[in-house]
């Protein structure tokens, strides 16, 4: 009888899906959060702190005379001394025409939009190979599905491949966000 009970409990625990294993829902109200798959594994924000762990900013850069959109998050899924970060930098954003726009994520130069993936020890500076970026070959996309400036809500989807200095590639797929700006 004890073996049967242990088997039943094991089956229940295995069959229960953790909410952490689900990707973010897009509700178009800023309540969904942000998540993605990194090489097939779900990554969500965790390990907040005083300033939180998710950023969605729309800023004007007066020197360049452009609007930029920054969407990023970090996670401590790898343990208390490890961090992972996904960041999307969208340049030359037209605020009045943002919804339904798709932005190509390429290189970090020439005012192109780009994405980064960082993974390393939280207790030290980045080491060689811990920073991955999109470039002219390893690219991606970010699509804005919903934008309401008055309510300060933005929702969308993203994916990108990024490369580190050693030529290793990380694949960030099925990214989605529903955030307040």
mmCIF file of C-alpha atoms in Angstrom:
data_model
loop_
_atom_site.group_PDB
_atom_site.id
_atom_site.type_symbol
_atom_site.label_atom_id
_atom_site.label_comp_id
_atom_site.label_asym_id
_atom_site.label_seq_id
_atom_site.Cartn_x
_atom_site.Cartn_y
_atom_site.Cartn_z
ATOM 1 C CA UNK A 1 0.000 0.000 0.000
ATOM 2 C CA UNK A 2 2.834 2.392 0.859
ATOM 3 C CA UNK A 3 4.412 1.852 -2.585
ATOM 4 C CA UNK A 4 1.092 2.578 -4.304
ATOM 5 C CA UNK A 5 0.677 5.803 -2.303
ATOM 6 C CA UNK A 6 4.227 6.930 -3.151
ATOM 7 C CA UNK A 7 3.580 6.136 -6.823
ATOM 8 C CA UNK A 8 0.347 8.157 -6.838
ATOM 9 C CA UNK A 9 2.025 11.151 -5.183
ATOM 10 C CA UNK A 10 4.943 10.928 -7.639
ATOM 11 C CA UNK A 11 2.555 10.858 -10.626
ATOM 12 C CA UNK A 12 0.637 13.864 -9.276
ATOM 13 C CA UNK A 13 3.840 15.847 -8.705
ATOM 14 C CA UNK A 14 5.203 14.994 -12.138
ATOM 15 C CA UNK A 15 1.959 15.749 -13.947
ATOM 16 C CA UNK A 16 1.394 19.085 -12.212
ATOM 17 C CA UNK A 17 2.700 21.873 -14.387
ATOM 18 C CA UNK A 18 4.403 24.681 -12.531
ATOM 19 C CA UNK A 19 3.272 28.174 -13.477
ATOM 20 C CA UNK A 20 6.961 29.032 -13.862
ATOM 21 C CA UNK A 21 7.095 26.676 -16.850
ATOM 22 C CA UNK A 22 4.518 28.741 -18.774
ATOM 23 C CA UNK A 23 5.367 31.669 -20.988
ATOM 24 C CA UNK A 24 3.932 35.118 -20.303
ATOM 25 C CA UNK A 25 0.368 35.817 -21.329
ATOM 26 C CA UNK A 26 -0.355 38.872 -23.451
ATOM 27 C CA UNK A 27 -3.359 40.676 -21.973
ATOM 28 C CA UNK A 28 -2.680 44.145 -23.435
ATOM 29 C CA UNK A 29 -3.034 45.680 -19.967
ATOM 30 C CA UNK A 30 0.525 45.561 -18.618
ATOM 31 C CA UNK A 31 -0.155 42.635 -16.286
ATOM 32 C CA UNK A 32 1.404 39.777 -18.245
ATOM 33 C CA UNK A 33 5.092 40.357 -17.555
ATOM 34 C CA UNK A 34 7.882 39.098 -19.809
ATOM 35 C CA UNK A 35 9.375 35.711 -20.662
ATOM 36 C CA UNK A 36 11.080 33.755 -23.421
ATOM 37 C CA UNK A 37 12.749 30.463 -24.215
ATOM 38 C CA UNK A 38 16.544 30.414 -24.105
ATOM 39 C CA UNK A 39 17.821 27.397 -25.991
ATOM 40 C CA UNK A 40 14.429 25.798 -25.318
ATOM 41 C CA UNK A 41 14.241 26.541 -21.568
ATOM 42 C CA UNK A 42 11.711 29.012 -20.094
ATOM 43 C CA UNK A 43 13.311 32.160 -18.697
ATOM 44 C CA UNK A 44 11.329 34.643 -16.585
ATOM 45 C CA UNK A 45 12.351 37.511 -14.315
ATOM 46 C CA UNK A 46 13.336 36.511 -10.794
ATOM 47 C CA UNK A 47 15.398 37.836 -7.917
ATOM 48 C CA UNK A 48 14.140 41.425 -8.038
ATOM 49 C CA UNK A 49 15.569 43.661 -5.397
ATOM 50 C CA UNK A 50 14.897 47.332 -4.712
ATOM 51 C CA UNK A 51 14.640 48.465 -8.338
ATOM 52 C CA UNK A 52 12.885 45.331 -9.603
ATOM 53 C CA UNK A 53 13.976 43.045 -12.396
ATOM 54 C CA UNK A 54 12.028 44.228 -15.452
ATOM 55 C CA UNK A 55 12.473 47.425 -17.456
ATOM 56 C CA UNK A 56 10.293 48.934 -20.168
ATOM 57 C CA UNK A 57 11.368 52.482 -21.024
ATOM 58 C CA UNK A 58 10.594 54.850 -23.830
ATOM 59 C CA UNK A 59 13.188 57.644 -23.864
ATOM 60 C CA UNK A 60 14.121 60.574 -26.055
ATOM 61 C CA UNK A 61 17.825 61.101 -26.770
ATOM 62 C CA UNK A 62 18.223 64.809 -27.542
ATOM 63 C CA UNK A 63 21.758 64.547 -28.966
ATOM 64 C CA UNK A 64 20.674 61.948 -31.529
ATOM 65 C CA UNK A 65 17.135 63.381 -31.782
ATOM 66 C CA UNK A 66 15.567 59.921 -31.643
ATOM 67 C CA UNK A 67 13.225 57.980 -29.376
ATOM 68 C CA UNK A 68 14.464 54.642 -28.059
ATOM 69 C CA UNK A 69 12.590 51.746 -26.511
ATOM 70 C CA UNK A 70 14.384 49.518 -24.004
ATOM 71 C CA UNK A 71 12.816 46.288 -22.787
ATOM 72 C CA UNK A 72 14.869 44.097 -20.479
ATOM 73 C CA UNK A 73 14.772 41.712 -17.560
ATOM 74 C CA UNK A 74 17.107 39.701 -15.411
ATOM 75 C CA UNK A 75 16.772 36.404 -13.637
ATOM 76 C CA UNK A 76 18.559 34.500 -10.920
ATOM 77 C CA UNK A 77 17.285 31.108 -12.179
ATOM 78 C CA UNK A 78 20.842 29.752 -12.249
ATOM 79 C CA UNK A 79 21.209 30.178 -8.487
ATOM 80 C CA UNK A 80 21.800 33.007 -6.005
ATOM 81 C CA UNK A 81 25.242 33.862 -7.396
ATOM 82 C CA UNK A 82 24.293 33.629 -11.093
ATOM 83 C CA UNK A 83 22.298 35.973 -13.278
ATOM 84 C CA UNK A 84 20.844 35.968 -16.751
ATOM 85 C CA UNK A 85 19.691 39.068 -18.602
ATOM 86 C CA UNK A 86 17.780 39.629 -21.849
ATOM 87 C CA UNK A 87 17.709 43.171 -23.280
ATOM 88 C CA UNK A 88 16.131 44.638 -26.405
ATOM 89 C CA UNK A 89 17.194 48.094 -27.628
ATOM 90 C CA UNK A 90 14.951 49.609 -30.297
ATOM 91 C CA UNK A 91 16.197 52.806 -31.910
ATOM 92 C CA UNK A 92 14.443 55.521 -33.887
ATOM 93 C CA UNK A 93 10.983 54.659 -32.551
ATOM 94 C CA UNK A 94 8.021 56.587 -33.938
ATOM 95 C CA UNK A 95 5.781 56.891 -30.860
ATOM 96 C CA UNK A 96 2.624 57.799 -32.770
ATOM 97 C CA UNK A 97 2.927 54.781 -35.038
ATOM 98 C CA UNK A 98 4.343 52.083 -32.738
ATOM 99 C CA UNK A 99 1.579 49.468 -32.726
ATOM 100 C CA UNK A 100 1.940 46.702 -35.349
ATOM 101 C CA UNK A 101 5.539 47.713 -36.076
ATOM 102 C CA UNK A 102 8.262 45.089 -36.500
ATOM 103 C CA UNK A 103 11.863 45.989 -35.701
ATOM 104 C CA UNK A 104 14.876 44.056 -36.927
ATOM 105 C CA UNK A 105 17.434 43.326 -34.225
ATOM 106 C CA UNK A 106 20.931 43.530 -35.685
ATOM 107 C CA UNK A 107 24.170 45.216 -34.669
ATOM 108 C CA UNK A 108 24.860 47.614 -31.822
ATOM 109 C CA UNK A 109 26.291 50.230 -34.160
ATOM 110 C CA UNK A 110 24.920 52.696 -36.710
ATOM 111 C CA UNK A 111 21.757 53.346 -34.682
ATOM 112 C CA UNK A 112 20.440 49.861 -35.467
ATOM 113 C CA UNK A 113 18.174 48.086 -33.018
ATOM 114 C CA UNK A 114 19.850 45.166 -31.266
ATOM 115 C CA UNK A 115 19.488 42.578 -28.491
ATOM 116 C CA UNK A 116 21.799 41.148 -25.841
ATOM 117 C CA UNK A 117 21.853 38.066 -23.659
ATOM 118 C CA UNK A 118 24.135 38.014 -20.620
ATOM 119 C CA UNK A 119 24.787 35.079 -18.327
ATOM 120 C CA UNK A 120 27.372 35.065 -15.567
ATOM 121 C CA UNK A 121 28.258 35.333 -11.920
ATOM 122 C CA UNK A 122 26.398 38.055 -10.057
ATOM 123 C CA UNK A 123 29.403 38.657 -7.839
ATOM 124 C CA UNK A 124 31.866 39.739 -10.545
ATOM 125 C CA UNK A 125 32.204 41.632 -13.798
ATOM 126 C CA UNK A 126 31.339 39.794 -16.986
ATOM 127 C CA UNK A 127 33.974 37.309 -18.043
ATOM 128 C CA UNK A 128 34.921 36.538 -21.652
ATOM 129 C CA UNK A 129 32.146 34.622 -23.376
ATOM 130 C CA UNK A 130 29.329 35.690 -21.026
ATOM 131 C CA UNK A 131 27.943 38.428 -23.307
ATOM 132 C CA UNK A 132 26.010 37.532 -26.460
ATOM 133 C CA UNK A 133 24.755 40.125 -28.969
ATOM 134 C CA UNK A 134 22.895 40.222 -32.227
ATOM 135 C CA UNK A 135 25.018 41.238 -35.200
ATOM 136 C CA UNK A 136 24.809 41.349 -39.003
ATOM 137 C CA UNK A 137 24.534 37.519 -39.174
ATOM 138 C CA UNK A 138 22.847 36.584 -35.877
ATOM 139 C CA UNK A 139 19.668 38.663 -35.991
ATOM 140 C CA UNK A 140 16.149 38.772 -34.569
ATOM 141 C CA UNK A 141 12.846 40.634 -34.522
ATOM 142 C CA UNK A 142 10.630 42.475 -32.085
ATOM 143 C CA UNK A 143 6.985 43.058 -33.005
ATOM 144 C CA UNK A 144 4.816 45.517 -31.090
ATOM 145 C CA UNK A 145 1.318 44.025 -30.881
ATOM 146 C CA UNK A 146 -0.281 46.673 -28.647
ATOM 147 C CA UNK A 147 0.735 50.152 -27.504
ATOM 148 C CA UNK A 148 -1.250 52.656 -25.447
ATOM 149 C CA UNK A 149 0.751 55.759 -24.507
ATOM 150 C CA UNK A 150 -1.998 57.166 -22.254
ATOM 151 C CA UNK A 151 -2.283 53.949 -20.243
ATOM 152 C CA UNK A 152 1.491 53.381 -20.593
ATOM 153 C CA UNK A 153 1.116 49.761 -21.757
ATOM 154 C CA UNK A 154 3.140 47.909 -24.369
ATOM 155 C CA UNK A 155 2.804 44.288 -25.521
ATOM 156 C CA UNK A 156 4.625 42.272 -28.130
ATOM 157 C CA UNK A 157 6.731 39.320 -29.180
ATOM 158 C CA UNK A 158 10.428 38.846 -29.901
ATOM 159 C CA UNK A 159 13.079 36.360 -30.901
ATOM 160 C CA UNK A 160 16.780 36.601 -31.630
ATOM 161 C CA UNK A 161 19.985 34.658 -32.062
ATOM 162 C CA UNK A 162 23.041 36.168 -30.420
ATOM 163 C CA UNK A 163 26.734 35.365 -30.574
ATOM 164 C CA UNK A 164 29.546 35.737 -28.071
ATOM 165 C CA UNK A 165 33.161 36.598 -28.828
ATOM 166 C CA UNK A 166 34.036 32.895 -29.232
ATOM 167 C CA UNK A 167 31.346 32.265 -31.858
ATOM 168 C CA UNK A 168 28.969 30.433 -29.507
ATOM 169 C CA UNK A 169 25.307 31.126 -30.272
ATOM 170 C CA UNK A 170 22.316 31.375 -27.960
ATOM 171 C CA UNK A 171 18.772 31.144 -29.364
ATOM 172 C CA UNK A 172 16.137 33.286 -27.652
ATOM 173 C CA UNK A 173 12.707 32.297 -28.998
ATOM 174 C CA UNK A 174 8.997 32.721 -28.257
ATOM 175 C CA UNK A 175 9.676 35.923 -26.314
ATOM 176 C CA UNK A 176 6.617 37.841 -25.239
ATOM 177 C CA UNK A 177 5.892 40.798 -23.044
ATOM 178 C CA UNK A 178 2.935 42.724 -21.633
ATOM 179 C CA UNK A 179 4.397 45.558 -19.566
ATOM 180 C CA UNK A 180 3.814 49.036 -18.213
ATOM 181 C CA UNK A 181 6.202 51.653 -19.551
#
